XYZ file of C-alpha atoms in Angstrom:
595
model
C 111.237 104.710 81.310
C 111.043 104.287 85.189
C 114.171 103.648 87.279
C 113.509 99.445 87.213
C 113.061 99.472 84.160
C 115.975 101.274 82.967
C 118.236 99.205 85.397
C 116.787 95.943 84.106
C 117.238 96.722 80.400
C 120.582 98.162 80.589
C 121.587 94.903 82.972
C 119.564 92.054 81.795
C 123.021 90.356 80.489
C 125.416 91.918 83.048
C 128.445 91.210 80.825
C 131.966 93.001 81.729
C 131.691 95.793 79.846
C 128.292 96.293 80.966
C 128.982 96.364 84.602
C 132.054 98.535 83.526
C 129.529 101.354 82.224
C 127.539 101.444 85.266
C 130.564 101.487 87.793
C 132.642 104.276 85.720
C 129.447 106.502 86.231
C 130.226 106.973 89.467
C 134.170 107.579 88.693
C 135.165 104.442 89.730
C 138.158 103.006 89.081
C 137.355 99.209 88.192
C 139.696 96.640 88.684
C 140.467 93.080 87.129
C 140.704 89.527 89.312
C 144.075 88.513 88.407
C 143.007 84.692 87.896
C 139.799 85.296 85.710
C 140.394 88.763 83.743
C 137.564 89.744 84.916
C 136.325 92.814 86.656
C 135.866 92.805 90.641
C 133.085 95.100 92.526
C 134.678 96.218 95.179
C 138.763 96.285 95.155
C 139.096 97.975 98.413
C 140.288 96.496 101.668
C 136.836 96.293 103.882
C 138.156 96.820 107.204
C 140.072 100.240 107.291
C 140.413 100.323 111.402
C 142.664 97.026 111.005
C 144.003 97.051 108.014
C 146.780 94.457 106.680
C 148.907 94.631 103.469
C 148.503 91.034 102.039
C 144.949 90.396 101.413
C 143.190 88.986 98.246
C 139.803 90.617 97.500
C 137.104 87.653 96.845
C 134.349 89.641 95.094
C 133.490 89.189 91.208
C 132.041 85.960 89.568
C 131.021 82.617 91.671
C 128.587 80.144 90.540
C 125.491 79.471 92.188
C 121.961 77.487 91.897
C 118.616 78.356 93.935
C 117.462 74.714 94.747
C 114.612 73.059 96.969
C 117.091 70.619 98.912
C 119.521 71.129 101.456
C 122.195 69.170 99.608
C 124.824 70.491 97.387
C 124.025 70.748 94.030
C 125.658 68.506 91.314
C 124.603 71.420 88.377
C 124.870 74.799 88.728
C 122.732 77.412 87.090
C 124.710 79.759 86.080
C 127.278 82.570 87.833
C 126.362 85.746 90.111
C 128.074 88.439 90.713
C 129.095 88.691 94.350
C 128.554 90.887 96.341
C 125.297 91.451 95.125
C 122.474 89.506 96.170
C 120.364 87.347 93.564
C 117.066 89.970 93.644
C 119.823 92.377 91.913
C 119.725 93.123 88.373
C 123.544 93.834 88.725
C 124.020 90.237 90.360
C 122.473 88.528 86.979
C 120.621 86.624 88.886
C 117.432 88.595 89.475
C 115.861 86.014 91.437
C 113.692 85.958 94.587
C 114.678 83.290 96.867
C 111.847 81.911 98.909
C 112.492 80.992 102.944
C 112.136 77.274 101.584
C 114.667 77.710 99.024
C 118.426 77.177 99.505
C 120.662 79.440 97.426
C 124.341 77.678 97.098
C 127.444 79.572 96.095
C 130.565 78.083 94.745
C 133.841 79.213 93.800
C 137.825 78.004 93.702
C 140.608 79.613 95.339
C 144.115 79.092 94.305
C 146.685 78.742 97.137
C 150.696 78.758 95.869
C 151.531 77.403 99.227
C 151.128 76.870 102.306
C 153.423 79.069 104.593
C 154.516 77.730 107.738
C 153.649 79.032 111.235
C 150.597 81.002 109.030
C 146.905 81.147 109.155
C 144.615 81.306 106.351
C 141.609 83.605 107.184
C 138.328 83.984 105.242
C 136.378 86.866 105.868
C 132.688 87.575 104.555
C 131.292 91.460 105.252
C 127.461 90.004 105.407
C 125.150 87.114 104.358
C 121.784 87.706 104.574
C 120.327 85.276 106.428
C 121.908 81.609 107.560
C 124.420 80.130 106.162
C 127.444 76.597 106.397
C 130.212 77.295 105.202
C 132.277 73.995 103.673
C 136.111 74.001 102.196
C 137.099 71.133 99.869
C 133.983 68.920 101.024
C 134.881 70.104 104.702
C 132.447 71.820 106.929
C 133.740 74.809 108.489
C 131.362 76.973 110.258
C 128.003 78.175 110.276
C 126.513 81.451 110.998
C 123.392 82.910 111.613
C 122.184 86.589 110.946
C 122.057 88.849 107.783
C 123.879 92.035 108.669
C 127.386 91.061 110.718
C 130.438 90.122 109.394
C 132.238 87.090 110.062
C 135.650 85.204 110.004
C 136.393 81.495 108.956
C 139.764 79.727 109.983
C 140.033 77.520 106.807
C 144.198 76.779 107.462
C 143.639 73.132 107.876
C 141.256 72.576 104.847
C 142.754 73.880 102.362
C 145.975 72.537 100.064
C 148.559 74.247 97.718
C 146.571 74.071 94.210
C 143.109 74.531 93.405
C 140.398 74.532 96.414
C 137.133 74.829 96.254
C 134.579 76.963 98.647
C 130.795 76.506 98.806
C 128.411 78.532 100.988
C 124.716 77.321 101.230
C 122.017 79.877 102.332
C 118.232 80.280 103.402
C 116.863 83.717 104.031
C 113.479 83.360 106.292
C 113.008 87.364 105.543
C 109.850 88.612 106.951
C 108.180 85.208 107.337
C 110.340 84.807 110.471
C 111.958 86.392 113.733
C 115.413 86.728 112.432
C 116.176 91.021 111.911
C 115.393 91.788 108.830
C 115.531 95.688 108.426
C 112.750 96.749 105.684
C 112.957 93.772 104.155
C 109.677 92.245 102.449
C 108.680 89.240 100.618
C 105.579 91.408 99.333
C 107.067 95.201 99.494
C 105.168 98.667 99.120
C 105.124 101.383 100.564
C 107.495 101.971 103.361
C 108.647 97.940 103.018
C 111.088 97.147 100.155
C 112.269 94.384 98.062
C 113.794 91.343 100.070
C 117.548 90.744 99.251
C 119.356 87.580 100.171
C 122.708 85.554 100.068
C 126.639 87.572 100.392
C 125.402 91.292 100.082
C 129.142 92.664 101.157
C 133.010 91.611 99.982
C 134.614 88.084 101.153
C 137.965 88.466 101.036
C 140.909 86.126 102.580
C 144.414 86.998 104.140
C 147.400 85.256 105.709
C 148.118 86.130 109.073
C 150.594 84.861 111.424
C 149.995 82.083 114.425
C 150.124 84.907 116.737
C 147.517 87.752 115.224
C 145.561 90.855 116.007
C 141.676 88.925 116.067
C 140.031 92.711 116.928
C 140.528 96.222 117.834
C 138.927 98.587 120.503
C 139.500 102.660 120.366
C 137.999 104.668 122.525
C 138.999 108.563 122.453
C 139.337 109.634 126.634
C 138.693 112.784 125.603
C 138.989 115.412 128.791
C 142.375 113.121 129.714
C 143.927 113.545 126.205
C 144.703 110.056 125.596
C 143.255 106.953 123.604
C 142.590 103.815 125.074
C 143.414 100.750 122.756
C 142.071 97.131 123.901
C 143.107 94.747 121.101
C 141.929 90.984 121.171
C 144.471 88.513 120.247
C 144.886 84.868 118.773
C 147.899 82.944 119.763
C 147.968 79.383 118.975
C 148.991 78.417 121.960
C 152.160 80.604 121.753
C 153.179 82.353 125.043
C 151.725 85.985 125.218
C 153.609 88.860 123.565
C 153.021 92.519 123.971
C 151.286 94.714 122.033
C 152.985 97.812 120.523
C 151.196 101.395 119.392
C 152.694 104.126 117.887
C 150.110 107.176 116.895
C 150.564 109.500 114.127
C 149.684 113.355 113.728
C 149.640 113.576 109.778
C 152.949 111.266 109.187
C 154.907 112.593 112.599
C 154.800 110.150 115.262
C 153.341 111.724 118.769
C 153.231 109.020 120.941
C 154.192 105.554 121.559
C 152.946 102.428 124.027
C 153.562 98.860 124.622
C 151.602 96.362 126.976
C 150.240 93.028 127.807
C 147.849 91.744 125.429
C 144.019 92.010 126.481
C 144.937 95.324 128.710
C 143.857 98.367 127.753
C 146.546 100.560 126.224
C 146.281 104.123 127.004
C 148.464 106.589 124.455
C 149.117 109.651 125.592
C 147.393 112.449 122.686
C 149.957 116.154 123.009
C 148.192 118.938 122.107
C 144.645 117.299 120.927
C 142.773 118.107 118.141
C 139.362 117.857 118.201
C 137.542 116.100 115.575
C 133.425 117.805 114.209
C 131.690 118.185 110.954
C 133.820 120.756 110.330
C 137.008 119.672 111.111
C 137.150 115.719 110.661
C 140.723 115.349 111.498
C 141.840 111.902 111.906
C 145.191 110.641 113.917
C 146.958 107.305 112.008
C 147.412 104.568 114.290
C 150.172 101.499 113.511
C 149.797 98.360 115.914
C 151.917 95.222 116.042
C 151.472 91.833 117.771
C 154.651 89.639 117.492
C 155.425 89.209 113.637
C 151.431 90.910 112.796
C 150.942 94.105 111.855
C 147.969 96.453 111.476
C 147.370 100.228 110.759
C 144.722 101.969 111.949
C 143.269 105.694 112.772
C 140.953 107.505 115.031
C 139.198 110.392 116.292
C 139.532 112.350 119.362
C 135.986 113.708 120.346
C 133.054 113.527 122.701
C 129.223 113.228 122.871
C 127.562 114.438 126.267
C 124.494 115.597 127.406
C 124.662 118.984 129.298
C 122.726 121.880 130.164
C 123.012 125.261 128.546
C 123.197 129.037 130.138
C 119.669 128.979 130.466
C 119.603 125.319 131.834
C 118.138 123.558 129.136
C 119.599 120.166 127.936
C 121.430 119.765 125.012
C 123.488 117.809 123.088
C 127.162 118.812 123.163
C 130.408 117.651 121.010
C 133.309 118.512 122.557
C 131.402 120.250 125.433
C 129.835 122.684 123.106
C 126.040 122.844 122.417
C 125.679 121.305 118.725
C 122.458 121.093 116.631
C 122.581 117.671 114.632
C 120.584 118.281 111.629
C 120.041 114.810 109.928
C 118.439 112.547 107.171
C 117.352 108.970 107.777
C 119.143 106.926 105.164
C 117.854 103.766 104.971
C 121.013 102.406 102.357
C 119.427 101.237 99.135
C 120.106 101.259 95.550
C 118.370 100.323 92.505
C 120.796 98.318 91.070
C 121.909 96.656 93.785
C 119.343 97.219 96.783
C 121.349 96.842 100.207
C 124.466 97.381 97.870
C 125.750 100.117 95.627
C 126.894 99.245 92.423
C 130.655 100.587 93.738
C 132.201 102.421 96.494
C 132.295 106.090 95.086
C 128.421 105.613 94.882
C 127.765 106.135 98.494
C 131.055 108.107 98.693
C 129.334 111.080 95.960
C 126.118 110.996 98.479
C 127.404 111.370 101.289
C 129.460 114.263 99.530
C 125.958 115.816 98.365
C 124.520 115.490 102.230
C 127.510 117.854 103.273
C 127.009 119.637 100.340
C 123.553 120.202 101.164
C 124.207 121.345 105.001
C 123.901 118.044 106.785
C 125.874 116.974 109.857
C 124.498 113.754 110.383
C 123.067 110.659 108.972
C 120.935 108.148 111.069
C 121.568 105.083 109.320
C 118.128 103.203 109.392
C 117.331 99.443 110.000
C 120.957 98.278 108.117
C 124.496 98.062 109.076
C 126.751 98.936 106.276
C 130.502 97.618 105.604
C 133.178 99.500 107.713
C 134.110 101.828 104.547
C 131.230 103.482 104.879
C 131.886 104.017 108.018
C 135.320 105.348 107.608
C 133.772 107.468 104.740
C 131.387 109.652 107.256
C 134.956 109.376 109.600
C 137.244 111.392 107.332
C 134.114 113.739 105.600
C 132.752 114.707 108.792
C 129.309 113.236 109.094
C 127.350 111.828 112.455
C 125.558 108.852 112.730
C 122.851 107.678 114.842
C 123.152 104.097 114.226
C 119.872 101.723 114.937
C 119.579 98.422 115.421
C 118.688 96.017 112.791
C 114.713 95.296 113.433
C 112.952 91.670 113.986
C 110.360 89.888 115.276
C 107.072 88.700 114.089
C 104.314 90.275 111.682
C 104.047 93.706 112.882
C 100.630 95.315 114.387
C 99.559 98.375 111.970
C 97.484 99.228 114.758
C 100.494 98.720 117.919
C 103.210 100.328 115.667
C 101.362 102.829 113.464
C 97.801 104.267 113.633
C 96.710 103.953 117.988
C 100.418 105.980 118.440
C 100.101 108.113 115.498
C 96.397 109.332 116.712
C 97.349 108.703 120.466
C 101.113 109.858 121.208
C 101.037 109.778 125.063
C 99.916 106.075 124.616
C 103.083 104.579 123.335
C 104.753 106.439 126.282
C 102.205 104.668 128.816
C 102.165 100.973 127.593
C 105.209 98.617 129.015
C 107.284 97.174 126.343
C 106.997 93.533 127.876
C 104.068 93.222 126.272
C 105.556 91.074 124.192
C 102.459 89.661 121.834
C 101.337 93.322 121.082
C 104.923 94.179 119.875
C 106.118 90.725 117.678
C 108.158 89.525 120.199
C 106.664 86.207 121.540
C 109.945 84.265 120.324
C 111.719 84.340 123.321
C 114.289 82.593 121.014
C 114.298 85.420 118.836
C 114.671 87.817 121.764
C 117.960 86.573 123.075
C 118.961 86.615 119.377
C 118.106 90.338 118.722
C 120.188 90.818 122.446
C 123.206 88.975 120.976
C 123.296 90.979 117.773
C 122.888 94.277 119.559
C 125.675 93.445 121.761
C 127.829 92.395 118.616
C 126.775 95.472 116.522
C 128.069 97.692 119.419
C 131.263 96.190 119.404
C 131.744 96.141 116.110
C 131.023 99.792 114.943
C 132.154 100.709 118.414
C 135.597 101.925 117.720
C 133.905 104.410 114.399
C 134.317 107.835 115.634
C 131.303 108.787 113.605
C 128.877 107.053 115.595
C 127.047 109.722 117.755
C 124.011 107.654 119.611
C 122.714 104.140 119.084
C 119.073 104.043 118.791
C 118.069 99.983 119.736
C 114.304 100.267 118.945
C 112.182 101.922 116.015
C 108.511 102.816 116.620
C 108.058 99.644 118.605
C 108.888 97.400 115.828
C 110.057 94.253 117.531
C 110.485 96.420 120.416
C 110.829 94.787 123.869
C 112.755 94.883 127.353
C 114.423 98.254 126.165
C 115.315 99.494 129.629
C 117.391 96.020 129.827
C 118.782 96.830 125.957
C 119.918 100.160 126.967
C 121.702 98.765 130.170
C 123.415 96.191 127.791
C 124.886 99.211 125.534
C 126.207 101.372 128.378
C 128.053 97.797 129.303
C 130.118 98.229 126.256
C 129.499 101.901 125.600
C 129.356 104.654 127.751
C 130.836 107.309 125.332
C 127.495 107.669 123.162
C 124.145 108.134 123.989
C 121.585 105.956 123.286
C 118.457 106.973 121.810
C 116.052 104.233 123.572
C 112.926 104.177 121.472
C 113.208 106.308 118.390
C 109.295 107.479 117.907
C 106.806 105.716 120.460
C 107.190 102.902 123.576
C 109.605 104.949 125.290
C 110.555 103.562 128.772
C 112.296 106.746 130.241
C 115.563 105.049 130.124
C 117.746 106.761 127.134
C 119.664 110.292 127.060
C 116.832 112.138 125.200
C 113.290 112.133 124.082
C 112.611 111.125 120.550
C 109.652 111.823 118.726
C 108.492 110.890 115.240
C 105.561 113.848 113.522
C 104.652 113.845 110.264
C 100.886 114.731 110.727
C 100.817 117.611 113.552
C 102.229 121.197 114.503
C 105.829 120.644 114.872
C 106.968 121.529 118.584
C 109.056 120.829 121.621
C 107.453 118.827 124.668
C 108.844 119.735 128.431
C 111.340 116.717 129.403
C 114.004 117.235 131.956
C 116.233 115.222 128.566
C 116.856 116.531 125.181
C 114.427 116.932 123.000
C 114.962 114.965 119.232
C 112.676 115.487 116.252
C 113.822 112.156 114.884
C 111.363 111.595 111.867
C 109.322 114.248 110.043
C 108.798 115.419 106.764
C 108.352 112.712 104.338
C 106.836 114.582 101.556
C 106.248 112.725 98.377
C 107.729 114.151 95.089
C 107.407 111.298 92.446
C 109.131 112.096 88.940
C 108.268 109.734 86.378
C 111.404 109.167 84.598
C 112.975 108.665 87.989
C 110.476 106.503 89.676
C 110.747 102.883 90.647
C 107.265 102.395 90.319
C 103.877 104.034 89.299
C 103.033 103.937 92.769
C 103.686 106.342 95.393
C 104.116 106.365 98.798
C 104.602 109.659 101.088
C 103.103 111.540 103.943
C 102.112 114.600 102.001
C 102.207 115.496 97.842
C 104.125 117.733 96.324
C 103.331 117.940 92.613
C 106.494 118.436 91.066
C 110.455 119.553 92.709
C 109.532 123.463 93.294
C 106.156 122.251 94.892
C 108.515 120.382 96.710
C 111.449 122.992 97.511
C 108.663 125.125 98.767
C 107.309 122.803 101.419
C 110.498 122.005 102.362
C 112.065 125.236 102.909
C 109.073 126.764 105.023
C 109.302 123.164 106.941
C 113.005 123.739 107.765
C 111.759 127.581 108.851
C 109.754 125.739 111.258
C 112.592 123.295 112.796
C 115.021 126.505 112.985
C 112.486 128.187 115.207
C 111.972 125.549 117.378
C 116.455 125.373 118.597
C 115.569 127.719 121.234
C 112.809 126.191 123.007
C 115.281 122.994 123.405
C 115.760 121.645 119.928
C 118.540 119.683 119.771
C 118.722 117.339 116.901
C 116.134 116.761 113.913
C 116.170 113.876 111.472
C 114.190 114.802 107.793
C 112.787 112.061 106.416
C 114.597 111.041 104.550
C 118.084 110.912 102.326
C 116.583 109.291 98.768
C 113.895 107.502 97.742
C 113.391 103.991 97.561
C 111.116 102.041 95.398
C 107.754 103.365 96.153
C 108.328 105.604 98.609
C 109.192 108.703 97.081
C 110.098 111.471 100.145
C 113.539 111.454 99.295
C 115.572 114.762 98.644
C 117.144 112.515 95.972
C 115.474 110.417 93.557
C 115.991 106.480 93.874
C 118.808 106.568 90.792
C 120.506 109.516 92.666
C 120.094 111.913 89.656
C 117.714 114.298 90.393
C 118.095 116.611 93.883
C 114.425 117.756 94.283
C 115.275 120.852 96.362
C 117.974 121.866 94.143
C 117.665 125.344 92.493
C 118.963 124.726 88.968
């Protein structure tokens, strides 16, 4: 029985006790909603940079309907689990909604009272695409954009008792410019299964008038200190000061207090570097009049330097270090752009360690902040891209002319905007915003190695202006400017993508990044998604496999002297019909394991 199949049979009636099952597979410890007995995906608190004691997790059982109208719904037709998105099998939904469709979402929240001189926040992780948000009948906000979180005031329209919150969505997905990741209303191949709606937790908390809206750290690593920029609300009180105090494993270190909007700097005794091999992580406690937030961070730093021999490489902590990555493009079967729980992505990235990984580029998705904090404390790099958009992409542009040609990509000007999907000007000045916001919002992850705005011209445009927008806000990463082809000249290294030719290392006065190869297909038939398969070369059966992939990695090892510096195998697991993973789709088979 093939992976869907399996998932689909098992989940067809996602009762409790069956969501139970799957979840305690992965050693997860499930919890209950303490209104509705029932079991809630996702218990933890979402944000672990800002974290706050009085929160109430908003995940588990809403209603919903899928309707052809804009206007609320006066049946409903049936529940969902949230936060899984209706395609899911572990939503109990599975349901494609269509860009004319509108998928509504309804559930009540119980309020005991309302506190004085307190604010009533409602948080949701991601909702994939465009959605209005309305409180007891009122209309609160509306957002736009399927991988950002965002926040909700709802203090004034809500009451003590019952109230009710609906959210009403449309997901364009591919049929639109709106980023979209792999995302496909008609998937195969190396395009997967559209997803829509809340994909990541909602959760509420109380804060006070005067809160802590947003956190900046930044690790000033050569001065041994850490600069802290917090964004405040006030409510029109005067301003207060902010207060830090830093921890070394419990002991306090260091202490600092200052206006609110300046950036803090905490003197760091004795630093402690933080690497793949020694993740070590300093606690972090912040107040804000009566509000209150822990915290942690990393001290480290990602240059570019030359070596004895004067070639460039890329150094962490001033030290040559090879990345050696995977491209993890963050789906499941059972939930696509969601795990069924936390320890699921929390046991793979175990297994990449395991397996002699240092880094991760996360491809074409954002993922909640835990998974984040998860590469954080393990000690696992990311090369975070930007979540692709655009129009209907050129096969020709983006795939076979570069893939036959390679010095054309490097020759053709980005602003040629009809050749890459990017007529929209509209849509560009909406893939600009959400670059800027991504940056700031994973900005403070010490993980997060390089930032990589544009994949193999998909959507690509303007990238010498995208890469002068990131150093704006970041100029402790580098920035990997067009991961594959269409490269301007204007990043920290040379990236190539080679799956069909004799791996080696072009002359470039930057370093030199095999960011894509491999991709050799291994499908398994009890394991597979689909009868199809999609790959760059096949392996018939795992030692086949282990084979190829060993002598491959022979290949990239010879190839650190002659100016190597960073290599990204594609890729982490396979999903849905392509099936070049080193783990199978379900995560149970590890084709270039020995036993």
């Amino acid at each position: 029985m093939r992976v869907k199949d399996a998932v689909l049979t098992a989940l067809h009636r996602p009762e409790d006790r069956d969501v139970k099952q799957l979840w305690t597979r992965w050693g997860e410890q499930v919890q209950k909603d303490a209104h509705t007995d029932t079991y809630v995906p996702f218990p933890e608190y979402p944000r672990p940079q800002m974290k706050r004691e009085q929160y109430e997790i908003l995940n588990g059982w809403w209603q919903y309907a899928i309707k052809d109208t804009w206007e609320k719904p006066e049946t409903w037709d049936g529940r969902i689990l949230v936060p899984f998105s209706p395609e899911t099998a572990l939503s109990g939904v599975e349901r494609q909604l269509r860009p004319e469709e509108y998928l509504w979402y309804r559930r009540e929240i119980f309020v005991t009272e309302r506190p004085e001189k307190k604010r009533l926040l409602l948080h949701f992780g991601a909702v994939d695409q465009c959605c209005a948000l309305w409180v007891n009948g009122k209309a609160v906000l509306r957002h736009v954009g399927g991988y950002l979180p965002f926040t909700a005031d709802i203090t004034d329209a809500v009451r003590e008792g019952n109230n009710e919150i609906c959210l009403r969505v449309q997901d364009y997905s591919d049929t639109s410019y709106h980023s979209r990741g792999k995302q496909t209303l008609n998937r195969g191949g190396m395009f997967y299964t559209a997803q829509s709606g809340i994909w990541q937790t909602v959760w509420s908390e109380w804060v006070p008038e005067t809160y802590i809206s947003s956190l900046r750290l930044t690790p000033l690593y050569d001065g041994g200190k850490l600069e802290i920029a917090a964004e405040t609300e006030s409510a029109g009180a005067e301003s207060l000061a902010v207060r830090a105090r830093v921890y070394d494993r419990g002991r306090l270190i260091s202490e600092i207090e200052g206006a609110a909007g300046s950036a803090l700097q905490a003197e760091i005794p004795d630093v402690k570097s933080w690497s793949p091999e020694d993740p070590f992580l300093y606690d972090l406690e912040i107040e804000y009049g009566e509000d209150r937030v822990r915290s942690y961070f990393a001290m480290r730093c990602i240059t570019v330097e030359k070596d004895c021999k004067g070639v460039p490489r890329l150094c962490l902590n001033h030290q040559p270090y090879f990345q050696k990555g995977l491209l993890d493009q963050g789906y499941w079967p059972e939930g696509l752009y969601t795990p069924p729980c936390e320890q699921a992505f929390v046991w793979e990235l175990e297994q990449v360690k395991a397996l002699g990984f240092n880094m991760l580029r996360k491809h074409l998705k954002i993922e909640p902040l835990r998974w984040y904090y998860h590469c954080d404390r393990l000690g696992i790099l990311v090369w975070q891209d930007m979540v692709n958009g655009g129009g209907k992409y050129s096969r020709l542009a983006t795939c076979y002319l570069v893939t036959v040609l390679p010095p054309l990509a490097r020759l053709l000007p980005d602003r040629l905007y009809g050749l890459l999907a990017r007529k929209d000007a509209a849509g560009r000045r909406e893939w600009m915003r959400e670059c800027r916001e991504t940056v700031k919002y994973l900005c403070s992850s010490p993980c997060i190695a390089a930032w990589v705005p544009f994949n193999e011209g998909w959507g690509q445009f303007d990238a010498g202006r995208a890469v002068r927008e990131i150093r704006k806000l970041d100029r402790t990463r580098l920035i990997d400017e067009a991961s594959g082809w269409y490269d301007q000249g204007h990043g920290d290294l040379r990236s190539i993508h080679n799956y069909f030719y004799r791996l080696k290392v072009p002359k470039d006065r930057r370093p030199v990044a095999l960011t894509e190869y491999g991709g050799y297909a291994c499908f398994l038939e009890e394991h597979a998604f689909a009868p199809k398969a999609y790959g760059y070369r096949t392996c018939r059966g795992t030692e086949e496999f282990r084979e190829a992939y060993e002598k491959l990695e022979e290949t990239v090892e010879a190839l650190k002297p002659h100016g190597l510096c960073a290599s990204v195998y594609t890729q982490l697991s396979d999903v849905e019909e392509e099936v070049n993973g080193l783990f199978t789709y379900d995560r149970k088979v590890c084709k270039i394991s020995q036993g």
